[in-house]
Amino acid sequence: MLLGPPGSGKGTLATSLSEHLGVAVFVTGDALRAAIDAKSKLGEKVKADVEAGRLVDDETILALAQGFLAAHPEGVLFDGFPRTIRQAAGLRSLVSAEDDLHVIYLDASEETITSRLTSRRVCPGCGEIYNMRFKPPKKDGVCDNCGTTLIRRKDDTEEVIRDRYQVYLRETAPLVDYFARELLRVDGNLSGDKVLERIRGELCPA
Ligand SMILES: [Zn+2]
């Protein structure tokens, strides 16, 4: 599983790591949407919560994670789950003793995160994500794929980022201690390539 503050690069890492390891990625938001689309009993409950603006409870999210794990016996990469100690305890109980649980902690400073997220731009046309510092478009302010003018997401402002970071510190940061035994700490201030290199060296020694 991948652990780290918002903007530490979990999403990008999840994509490259899942390709490298040949495992499926579980992202809570995607799993919630899939459950709604499947119109399962769990999906109906999720739909009701989402429509009422309620937070989906830990038990429901755990049930989705359990179903995903059962459907992918070759292994799963959890991105942004578990988010709370309660979810973490649930995940531990799902992983049997002979299975390996690896926790990769992307340790990035608040400064790094803020500068990354405020320089992020998205294409409203095709969904491509750019970063004005690390991955700028070829032509200033315009999408390489489709030529649409890039925008800044409204939750990529410093104020929103600071709030999300505070929520992370309160709810998710305690997981670093909780998983102390399984933890592989990686410097999330490094570039994505360097991070991947480090993890591959640790998890797949040649
Ligand atoms: Zn585009």
PDB file of C-alpha atoms in Angstrom, residues 66-183:
ATOM      1  CA  GLN A  66     -12.061  -6.983   0.680  1.00  0.00           C
ATOM      2  CA  GLY A  67     -14.021  -7.662  -2.500  1.00  0.00           C
ATOM      3  CA  PHE A  68     -11.233  -6.174  -4.629  1.00  0.00           C
ATOM      4  CA  LEU A  69      -8.601  -8.257  -2.843  1.00  0.00           C
ATOM      5  CA  ALA A  70     -10.657 -11.423  -3.361  1.00  0.00           C
ATOM      6  CA  ALA A  71     -10.977 -10.624  -7.078  1.00  0.00           C
ATOM      7  CA  HIS A  72      -7.205 -10.078  -7.443  1.00  0.00           C
ATOM      8  CA  PRO A  73      -5.416 -12.943  -5.684  1.00  0.00           C
ATOM      9  CA  GLU A  74      -2.145 -12.047  -7.458  1.00  0.00           C
ATOM     10  CA  GLY A  75      -1.907  -8.960  -5.276  1.00  0.00           C
ATOM     11  CA  VAL A  76      -3.236  -5.430  -4.987  1.00  0.00           C
ATOM     12  CA  LEU A  77      -1.662  -2.016  -4.725  1.00  0.00           C
ATOM     13  CA  PHE A  78      -3.713   0.202  -2.407  1.00  0.00           C
ATOM     14  CA  ASP A  79      -3.467   3.898  -3.264  1.00  0.00           C
ATOM     15  CA  GLY A  80      -4.849   6.258  -0.624  1.00  0.00           C
ATOM     16  CA  PHE A  81      -6.382   3.418   1.391  1.00  0.00           C
ATOM     17  CA  PRO A  82      -6.381   2.889   4.338  1.00  0.00           C
ATOM     18  CA  ARG A  83      -6.946   6.489   5.364  1.00  0.00           C
ATOM     19  CA  THR A  84      -7.691   5.998   9.064  1.00  0.00           C
ATOM     20  CA  ILE A  85      -6.401   3.763  11.866  1.00  0.00           C
ATOM     21  CA  ARG A  86      -9.712   1.911  11.788  1.00  0.00           C
ATOM     22  CA  GLN A  87      -9.360   1.144   8.081  1.00  0.00           C
ATOM     23  CA  ALA A  88      -5.739   0.144   8.674  1.00  0.00           C
ATOM     24  CA  ALA A  89      -6.748  -2.365  11.354  1.00  0.00           C
ATOM     25  CA  GLY A  90      -9.332  -3.737   8.938  1.00  0.00           C
ATOM     26  CA  LEU A  91      -6.753  -4.135   6.181  1.00  0.00           C
ATOM     27  CA  ARG A  92      -4.402  -5.984   8.518  1.00  0.00           C
ATOM     28  CA  SER A  93      -7.139  -8.453   9.353  1.00  0.00           C
ATOM     29  CA  LEU A  94      -7.781  -9.018   5.615  1.00  0.00           C
ATOM     30  CA  VAL A  95      -4.176  -9.863   4.834  1.00  0.00           C
ATOM     31  CA  SER A  96      -3.457 -13.373   6.037  1.00  0.00           C
ATOM     32  CA  ALA A  97      -0.241 -14.134   7.932  1.00  0.00           C
ATOM     33  CA  GLU A  98       1.534 -15.751   5.001  1.00  0.00           C
ATOM     34  CA  ASP A  99       0.794 -12.809   2.741  1.00  0.00           C
ATOM     35  CA  ASP A 100       3.217  -9.939   2.575  1.00  0.00           C
ATOM     36  CA  LEU A 101       2.047  -6.481   3.465  1.00  0.00           C
ATOM     37  CA  HIS A 102       4.414  -3.764   2.269  1.00  0.00           C
ATOM     38  CA  VAL A 103       3.787  -0.171   3.170  1.00  0.00           C
ATOM     39  CA  ILE A 104       5.542   2.449   1.074  1.00  0.00           C
ATOM     40  CA  TYR A 105       5.572   5.801   2.784  1.00  0.00           C
ATOM     41  CA  LEU A 106       6.186   8.793   0.517  1.00  0.00           C
ATOM     42  CA  ASP A 107       7.565  11.316   2.931  1.00  0.00           C
ATOM     43  CA  ALA A 108       7.193  14.757   1.346  1.00  0.00           C
ATOM     44  CA  SER A 109       7.415  18.136   3.058  1.00  0.00           C
ATOM     45  CA  GLU A 110       4.453  20.513   3.158  1.00  0.00           C
ATOM     46  CA  GLU A 111       6.526  22.921   1.074  1.00  0.00           C
ATOM     47  CA  THR A 112       7.108  20.346  -1.685  1.00  0.00           C
ATOM     48  CA  ILE A 113       3.438  19.399  -1.763  1.00  0.00           C
ATOM     49  CA  THR A 114       2.221  22.983  -1.922  1.00  0.00           C
ATOM     50  CA  SER A 115       4.596  23.907  -4.711  1.00  0.00           C
ATOM     51  CA  ARG A 116       3.674  20.752  -6.696  1.00  0.00           C
ATOM     52  CA  LEU A 117      -0.056  21.150  -6.353  1.00  0.00           C
ATOM     53  CA  THR A 118      -0.201  24.874  -7.048  1.00  0.00           C
ATOM     54  CA  SER A 119       1.772  24.358 -10.263  1.00  0.00           C
ATOM     55  CA  ARG A 120      -0.555  21.580 -11.460  1.00  0.00           C
ATOM     56  CA  ARG A 121      -2.762  22.245 -14.488  1.00  0.00           C
ATOM     57  CA  VAL A 122      -5.379  19.984 -16.029  1.00  0.00           C
ATOM     58  CA  CYS A 123      -6.888  19.766 -19.500  1.00  0.00           C
ATOM     59  CA  PRO A 124     -10.677  20.047 -19.331  1.00  0.00           C
ATOM     60  CA  GLY A 125     -10.788  18.457 -22.799  1.00  0.00           C
ATOM     61  CA  CYS A 126      -9.002  15.117 -22.334  1.00  0.00           C
ATOM     62  CA  GLY A 127      -8.112  15.030 -18.623  1.00  0.00           C
ATOM     63  CA  GLU A 128      -4.324  15.120 -19.123  1.00  0.00           C
ATOM     64  CA  ILE A 129      -2.460  16.464 -16.082  1.00  0.00           C
ATOM     65  CA  TYR A 130       0.508  18.814 -16.416  1.00  0.00           C
ATOM     66  CA  ASN A 131       2.864  20.441 -13.985  1.00  0.00           C
ATOM     67  CA  MET A 132       4.307  23.810 -14.899  1.00  0.00           C
ATOM     68  CA  ARG A 133       7.561  22.903 -13.122  1.00  0.00           C
ATOM     69  CA  PHE A 134       8.072  19.199 -13.855  1.00  0.00           C
ATOM     70  CA  LYS A 135       5.928  18.419 -16.860  1.00  0.00           C
ATOM     71  CA  PRO A 136       4.996  21.601 -18.740  1.00  0.00           C
ATOM     72  CA  PRO A 137       3.029  21.442 -22.017  1.00  0.00           C
ATOM     73  CA  LYS A 138       5.022  22.061 -25.206  1.00  0.00           C
ATOM     74  CA  LYS A 139       3.041  25.202 -25.924  1.00  0.00           C
ATOM     75  CA  ASP A 140       2.391  27.484 -22.963  1.00  0.00           C
ATOM     76  CA  GLY A 141      -1.027  26.946 -21.367  1.00  0.00           C
ATOM     77  CA  VAL A 142      -2.346  24.588 -24.056  1.00  0.00           C
ATOM     78  CA  CYS A 143      -2.834  20.785 -23.996  1.00  0.00           C
ATOM     79  CA  ASP A 144      -0.364  18.779 -26.122  1.00  0.00           C
ATOM     80  CA  ASN A 145      -3.017  16.178 -26.950  1.00  0.00           C
ATOM     81  CA  CYS A 146      -6.031  18.229 -27.896  1.00  0.00           C
ATOM     82  CA  GLY A 147      -5.106  21.929 -27.898  1.00  0.00           C
ATOM     83  CA  THR A 148      -7.588  22.855 -25.149  1.00  0.00           C
ATOM     84  CA  THR A 149      -6.624  25.703 -22.780  1.00  0.00           C
ATOM     85  CA  LEU A 150      -5.341  24.268 -19.481  1.00  0.00           C
ATOM     86  CA  ILE A 151      -6.958  25.201 -16.185  1.00  0.00           C
ATOM     87  CA  ARG A 152      -6.056  25.066 -12.534  1.00  0.00           C
ATOM     88  CA  ARG A 153      -8.433  22.881 -10.494  1.00  0.00           C
ATOM     89  CA  LYS A 154     -10.273  24.928  -7.923  1.00  0.00           C
ATOM     90  CA  ASP A 155      -9.044  22.710  -5.086  1.00  0.00           C
ATOM     91  CA  ASP A 156      -5.398  23.280  -6.064  1.00  0.00           C
ATOM     92  CA  THR A 157      -5.189  26.576  -4.188  1.00  0.00           C
ATOM     93  CA  GLU A 158      -2.818  27.062  -1.260  1.00  0.00           C
ATOM     94  CA  GLU A 159      -5.661  27.397   1.217  1.00  0.00           C
ATOM     95  CA  VAL A 160      -7.379  24.133   0.204  1.00  0.00           C
ATOM     96  CA  ILE A 161      -4.044  22.313   0.066  1.00  0.00           C
ATOM     97  CA  ARG A 162      -3.198  23.465   3.599  1.00  0.00           C
ATOM     98  CA  ASP A 163      -6.594  22.273   4.860  1.00  0.00           C
ATOM     99  CA  ARG A 164      -6.186  18.869   3.215  1.00  0.00           C
ATOM    100  CA  TYR A 165      -2.730  18.584   4.712  1.00  0.00           C
ATOM    101  CA  GLN A 166      -4.126  19.276   8.188  1.00  0.00           C
ATOM    102  CA  VAL A 167      -6.735  16.521   7.703  1.00  0.00           C
ATOM    103  CA  TYR A 168      -3.948  14.194   6.582  1.00  0.00           C
ATOM    104  CA  LEU A 169      -1.851  15.022   9.667  1.00  0.00           C
ATOM    105  CA  ARG A 170      -4.795  14.372  11.961  1.00  0.00           C
ATOM    106  CA  GLU A 171      -6.272  11.229  10.395  1.00  0.00           C
ATOM    107  CA  THR A 172      -3.686   9.496   8.239  1.00  0.00           C
ATOM    108  CA  ALA A 173      -0.226  10.458   9.522  1.00  0.00           C
ATOM    109  CA  PRO A 174      -0.697   8.208  12.619  1.00  0.00           C
ATOM    110  CA  LEU A 175      -0.581   5.261  10.190  1.00  0.00           C
ATOM    111  CA  VAL A 176       3.170   5.835   9.808  1.00  0.00           C
ATOM    112  CA  ASP A 177       3.623   4.620  13.406  1.00  0.00           C
ATOM    113  CA  TYR A 178       0.875   2.021  13.107  1.00  0.00           C
ATOM    114  CA  PHE A 179       2.702   0.325  10.221  1.00  0.00           C
ATOM    115  CA  ALA A 180       6.212   0.894  11.637  1.00  0.00           C
ATOM    116  CA  ARG A 181       7.050  -2.804  11.146  1.00  0.00           C
ATOM    117  CA  GLU A 182       6.080  -2.906   7.460  1.00  0.00           C
ATOM    118  CA  LEU A 183       7.196   0.601   6.544  1.00  0.00           C
TER     119      LEU A 183
END
